[in-house]
């Protein structure tokens, strides 16, 4: 078995209320599997997973107060041809276990755009849902357990479907096991649903697929 990526320990600790020091500093970790990198901001401290040498990263001027997610820094990190994902709020909750309240869906669900998006970033994807929408559970950033949601008819306005689906999704995860979600801050309706179901913000993050020539971290 391969060792877990060290970024996973930061997420797991934050889920338990233990955060990096609020010192304005930056921790530089090795790159993620699959050619991905990430910049994660906690309160007063940033954690960056990259193939670049730490000295090169720090020379670009990131800090723990927001500069690790600044557009110019992320472009330098990704390289001129690299891909920069959206900046998401990082949320966490605990599984409730018990009798699962959602059924796993068959292969027909795996062509849904939400599932196709998950495939580009995650592994071990399972899809659940009902008439309200879809839930994906997968191994995501640094190997953490991630959840995403897609309602079938979001244009119909708030009917409690999102909150109900999320509450049911928590039964798919063993009681007490940490679960993570990345939610766009601008998607206020989704963010409110996650918060109402007990998810707690622990930071923010962006995933990059770099394409650059230059210094690489030594293996």
Tab-separated table of C-alpha atoms in Angstrom:
chain	number	residue	atom	x	y	z
A	1	UNK	CA	0.000	0.000	0.000
A	2	UNK	CA	1.228	3.498	-0.788
A	3	UNK	CA	1.630	6.033	1.956
A	4	UNK	CA	-1.144	8.641	2.172
A	5	UNK	CA	-0.292	12.071	0.846
A	6	UNK	CA	0.741	14.399	3.720
A	7	UNK	CA	-1.997	16.871	2.778
A	8	UNK	CA	-4.530	14.303	3.985
A	9	UNK	CA	-3.228	14.698	7.539
A	10	UNK	CA	-3.951	18.444	7.373
A	11	UNK	CA	-7.541	17.821	6.267
A	12	UNK	CA	-8.104	15.126	8.885
A	13	UNK	CA	-6.674	17.309	11.651
A	14	UNK	CA	-8.799	20.287	10.574
A	15	UNK	CA	-11.897	18.085	10.599
A	16	UNK	CA	-11.094	17.440	14.256
A	17	UNK	CA	-10.574	21.137	15.024
A	18	UNK	CA	-6.757	21.042	14.884
A	19	UNK	CA	-5.335	23.582	12.459
A	20	UNK	CA	-1.877	24.687	11.333
A	21	UNK	CA	-0.368	27.602	13.281
A	22	UNK	CA	-1.964	30.959	12.525
A	23	UNK	CA	1.400	32.496	11.677
A	24	UNK	CA	0.996	33.719	8.115
A	25	UNK	CA	3.279	30.943	6.971
A	26	UNK	CA	3.271	28.513	4.060
A	27	UNK	CA	3.965	24.766	4.140
A	28	UNK	CA	5.140	23.217	0.866
A	29	UNK	CA	4.357	19.533	0.265
A	30	UNK	CA	5.041	17.130	-2.633
A	31	UNK	CA	2.666	17.075	-5.622
A	32	UNK	CA	-0.516	15.039	-5.647
A	33	UNK	CA	-0.972	11.856	-7.688
A	34	UNK	CA	-2.212	12.066	-11.250
A	35	UNK	CA	-0.307	15.216	-12.154
A	36	UNK	CA	-2.373	17.418	-9.853
A	37	UNK	CA	-1.278	20.145	-7.459
A	38	UNK	CA	-3.207	22.221	-4.929
A	39	UNK	CA	-3.145	25.382	-2.883
A	40	UNK	CA	-5.123	25.122	0.348
A	41	UNK	CA	-5.738	28.064	2.678
A	42	UNK	CA	-6.493	27.581	6.351
A	43	UNK	CA	-6.864	30.453	8.823
A	44	UNK	CA	-3.499	32.204	8.848
A	45	UNK	CA	-1.598	29.388	7.132
A	46	UNK	CA	-1.387	27.976	3.603
A	47	UNK	CA	-0.462	24.474	2.468
A	48	UNK	CA	0.723	24.018	-1.114
A	49	UNK	CA	1.264	20.651	-2.791
A	50	UNK	CA	3.518	21.098	-5.805
A	51	UNK	CA	6.433	19.652	-7.754
A	52	UNK	CA	8.264	22.967	-7.489
A	53	UNK	CA	11.019	23.385	-4.933
A	54	UNK	CA	9.923	25.094	-1.723
A	55	UNK	CA	12.346	27.991	-2.229
A	56	UNK	CA	10.904	28.667	-5.676
A	57	UNK	CA	7.342	28.612	-4.328
A	58	UNK	CA	8.103	30.941	-1.448
A	59	UNK	CA	9.917	33.357	-3.772
A	60	UNK	CA	6.592	33.877	-5.560
A	61	UNK	CA	5.226	35.590	-2.445
A	62	UNK	CA	2.393	33.411	-1.084
A	63	UNK	CA	1.369	33.779	2.535
A	64	UNK	CA	-1.172	32.436	4.980
A	65	UNK	CA	-3.428	35.473	4.735
A	66	UNK	CA	-4.859	34.936	1.254
A	67	UNK	CA	-1.936	35.455	-1.129
A	68	UNK	CA	-1.660	31.682	-1.679
A	69	UNK	CA	-4.910	31.935	-3.684
A	70	UNK	CA	-4.093	35.158	-5.539
A	71	UNK	CA	-4.529	34.870	-9.332
A	72	UNK	CA	-0.947	35.864	-10.189
A	73	UNK	CA	0.502	33.337	-7.762
A	74	UNK	CA	-1.724	30.524	-9.022
A	75	UNK	CA	-0.754	31.281	-12.636
A	76	UNK	CA	2.938	31.113	-11.723
A	77	UNK	CA	2.288	27.863	-9.887
A	78	UNK	CA	0.407	26.275	-12.784
A	79	UNK	CA	2.672	27.546	-15.531
A	80	UNK	CA	1.593	29.443	-18.609
A	81	UNK	CA	-0.258	26.468	-20.127
A	82	UNK	CA	-1.503	24.829	-16.932
A	83	UNK	CA	-5.110	24.557	-15.780
A	84	UNK	CA	-6.327	26.346	-12.656
A	85	UNK	CA	-9.542	25.126	-11.068
A	86	UNK	CA	-12.084	27.283	-9.280
A	87	UNK	CA	-11.535	28.362	-5.694
A	88	UNK	CA	-13.889	26.444	-3.430
A	89	UNK	CA	-14.770	26.587	0.236
A	90	UNK	CA	-13.625	23.412	1.994
A	91	UNK	CA	-16.340	21.933	4.223
A	92	UNK	CA	-16.417	18.893	6.483
A	93	UNK	CA	-18.961	16.842	8.403
A	94	UNK	CA	-19.133	13.401	10.020
A	95	UNK	CA	-20.951	10.415	8.671
A	96	UNK	CA	-24.032	9.362	10.617
A	97	UNK	CA	-24.023	5.695	9.596
A	98	UNK	CA	-27.046	3.543	10.306
A	99	UNK	CA	-29.305	2.233	7.563
A	100	UNK	CA	-28.391	3.854	4.212
A	101	UNK	CA	-31.215	6.074	3.001
A	102	UNK	CA	-30.082	6.252	-0.628
A	103	UNK	CA	-29.704	3.492	-3.199
A	104	UNK	CA	-26.616	3.102	-5.364
A	105	UNK	CA	-27.422	3.855	-8.999
A	106	UNK	CA	-26.454	1.774	-12.006
A	107	UNK	CA	-24.220	2.512	-14.967
A	108	UNK	CA	-26.776	4.846	-16.530
A	109	UNK	CA	-25.914	7.487	-13.917
A	110	UNK	CA	-22.210	7.454	-14.734
A	111	UNK	CA	-22.667	9.596	-17.854
A	112	UNK	CA	-24.135	12.454	-15.846
A	113	UNK	CA	-22.010	15.658	-16.080
A	114	UNK	CA	-21.532	15.710	-12.301
A	115	UNK	CA	-20.104	12.193	-12.398
A	116	UNK	CA	-17.907	12.928	-15.415
A	117	UNK	CA	-16.488	15.945	-13.561
A	118	UNK	CA	-15.763	13.776	-10.536
A	119	UNK	CA	-13.911	11.248	-12.681
A	120	UNK	CA	-11.405	13.886	-13.755
A	121	UNK	CA	-10.311	14.506	-10.165
A	122	UNK	CA	-11.365	11.525	-8.043
A	123	UNK	CA	-11.209	7.752	-7.865
A	124	UNK	CA	-13.438	5.033	-6.429
A	125	UNK	CA	-16.568	6.918	-7.451
A	126	UNK	CA	-19.962	5.627	-6.365
A	127	UNK	CA	-23.221	7.270	-7.376
A	128	UNK	CA	-26.399	7.356	-5.281
A	129	UNK	CA	-29.680	9.178	-5.623
A	130	UNK	CA	-33.399	9.282	-6.163
A	131	UNK	CA	-35.976	11.564	-7.752
A	132	UNK	CA	-34.407	14.591	-6.027
A	133	UNK	CA	-30.913	14.306	-7.474
A	134	UNK	CA	-27.522	12.609	-7.422
A	135	UNK	CA	-24.858	12.149	-4.778
A	136	UNK	CA	-21.308	11.079	-5.602
A	137	UNK	CA	-18.953	9.621	-3.007
A	138	UNK	CA	-15.319	9.232	-3.982
A	139	UNK	CA	-11.691	9.383	-2.915
A	140	UNK	CA	-10.732	12.935	-3.719
A	141	UNK	CA	-8.048	15.496	-2.933
A	142	UNK	CA	-5.125	13.783	-1.157
A	143	UNK	CA	-7.298	10.688	-0.708
A	144	UNK	CA	-9.948	12.269	1.500
A	145	UNK	CA	-13.559	11.010	1.287
A	146	UNK	CA	-15.512	13.540	-0.762
A	147	UNK	CA	-19.180	14.151	-1.438
A	148	UNK	CA	-20.837	16.163	-4.199
A	149	UNK	CA	-24.489	16.817	-4.959
A	150	UNK	CA	-26.537	17.660	-8.041
A	151	UNK	CA	-30.292	18.290	-7.933
A	152	UNK	CA	-32.336	17.216	-10.946
A	153	UNK	CA	-34.367	20.445	-10.983
A	154	UNK	CA	-32.416	23.205	-9.189
A	155	UNK	CA	-34.339	25.877	-11.130
A	156	UNK	CA	-37.470	25.072	-9.143
A	157	UNK	CA	-36.141	26.950	-6.147
A	158	UNK	CA	-35.681	25.919	-2.573
A	159	UNK	CA	-37.939	23.023	-1.589
A	160	UNK	CA	-35.595	21.433	0.932
A	161	UNK	CA	-34.469	18.816	-1.562
A	162	UNK	CA	-30.803	19.703	-1.235
A	163	UNK	CA	-30.802	19.537	2.541
A	164	UNK	CA	-32.779	16.321	2.565
A	165	UNK	CA	-30.497	14.677	0.018
A	166	UNK	CA	-27.375	15.711	1.932
A	167	UNK	CA	-28.785	14.445	5.226
A	168	UNK	CA	-29.548	11.117	3.563
A	169	UNK	CA	-26.058	11.025	2.027
A	170	UNK	CA	-24.468	11.196	5.478
A	171	UNK	CA	-26.009	7.792	6.233
A	172	UNK	CA	-23.794	6.321	3.495
A	173	UNK	CA	-20.668	7.038	5.553
A	174	UNK	CA	-19.840	5.187	8.800
A	175	UNK	CA	-20.710	7.097	11.944
A	176	UNK	CA	-17.973	9.529	12.929
A	177	UNK	CA	-15.943	9.179	9.715
A	178	UNK	CA	-14.920	12.578	8.305
A	179	UNK	CA	-16.419	13.572	4.981
A	180	UNK	CA	-15.409	16.562	2.866
A	181	UNK	CA	-17.010	18.755	0.222
A	182	UNK	CA	-15.700	21.565	-1.980
A	183	UNK	CA	-18.400	24.176	-2.591
A	184	UNK	CA	-18.237	27.338	-4.660
A	185	UNK	CA	-18.823	30.321	-2.336
A	186	UNK	CA	-20.935	31.929	-5.060
A	187	UNK	CA	-23.348	28.999	-5.065
A	188	UNK	CA	-25.120	30.403	-2.032
A	189	UNK	CA	-28.057	28.002	-2.175
A	190	UNK	CA	-25.762	24.974	-2.124
A	191	UNK	CA	-23.571	26.487	0.584
A	192	UNK	CA	-26.594	27.139	2.799
A	193	UNK	CA	-27.763	23.547	2.322
A	194	UNK	CA	-24.397	22.140	3.381
A	195	UNK	CA	-24.198	24.413	6.418
A	196	UNK	CA	-27.758	23.518	7.440
A	197	UNK	CA	-26.776	19.816	7.380
A	198	UNK	CA	-23.912	20.319	9.792
A	199	UNK	CA	-21.004	20.863	7.426
A	200	UNK	CA	-18.372	23.214	8.838
A	201	UNK	CA	-16.004	25.456	6.817
A	202	UNK	CA	-12.342	24.676	7.482
A	203	UNK	CA	-10.609	26.567	4.672
A	204	UNK	CA	-10.545	27.087	0.930
A	205	UNK	CA	-8.782	25.331	-1.917
A	206	UNK	CA	-7.947	25.260	-5.585
A	207	UNK	CA	-6.736	22.298	-7.647
A	208	UNK	CA	-4.268	22.813	-10.474
A	209	UNK	CA	-3.061	20.688	-13.350
A	210	UNK	CA	0.287	22.350	-14.085
A	211	UNK	CA	2.131	22.482	-17.347
A	212	UNK	CA	5.478	24.148	-16.983
A	213	UNK	CA	9.153	23.837	-17.703
A	214	UNK	CA	11.563	24.615	-14.914
A	215	UNK	CA	12.608	23.485	-11.503
A	216	UNK	CA	11.018	20.330	-10.107
A	217	UNK	CA	11.123	18.933	-6.626
A	218	UNK	CA	13.678	16.165	-6.378
A	219	UNK	CA	12.109	12.682	-6.134
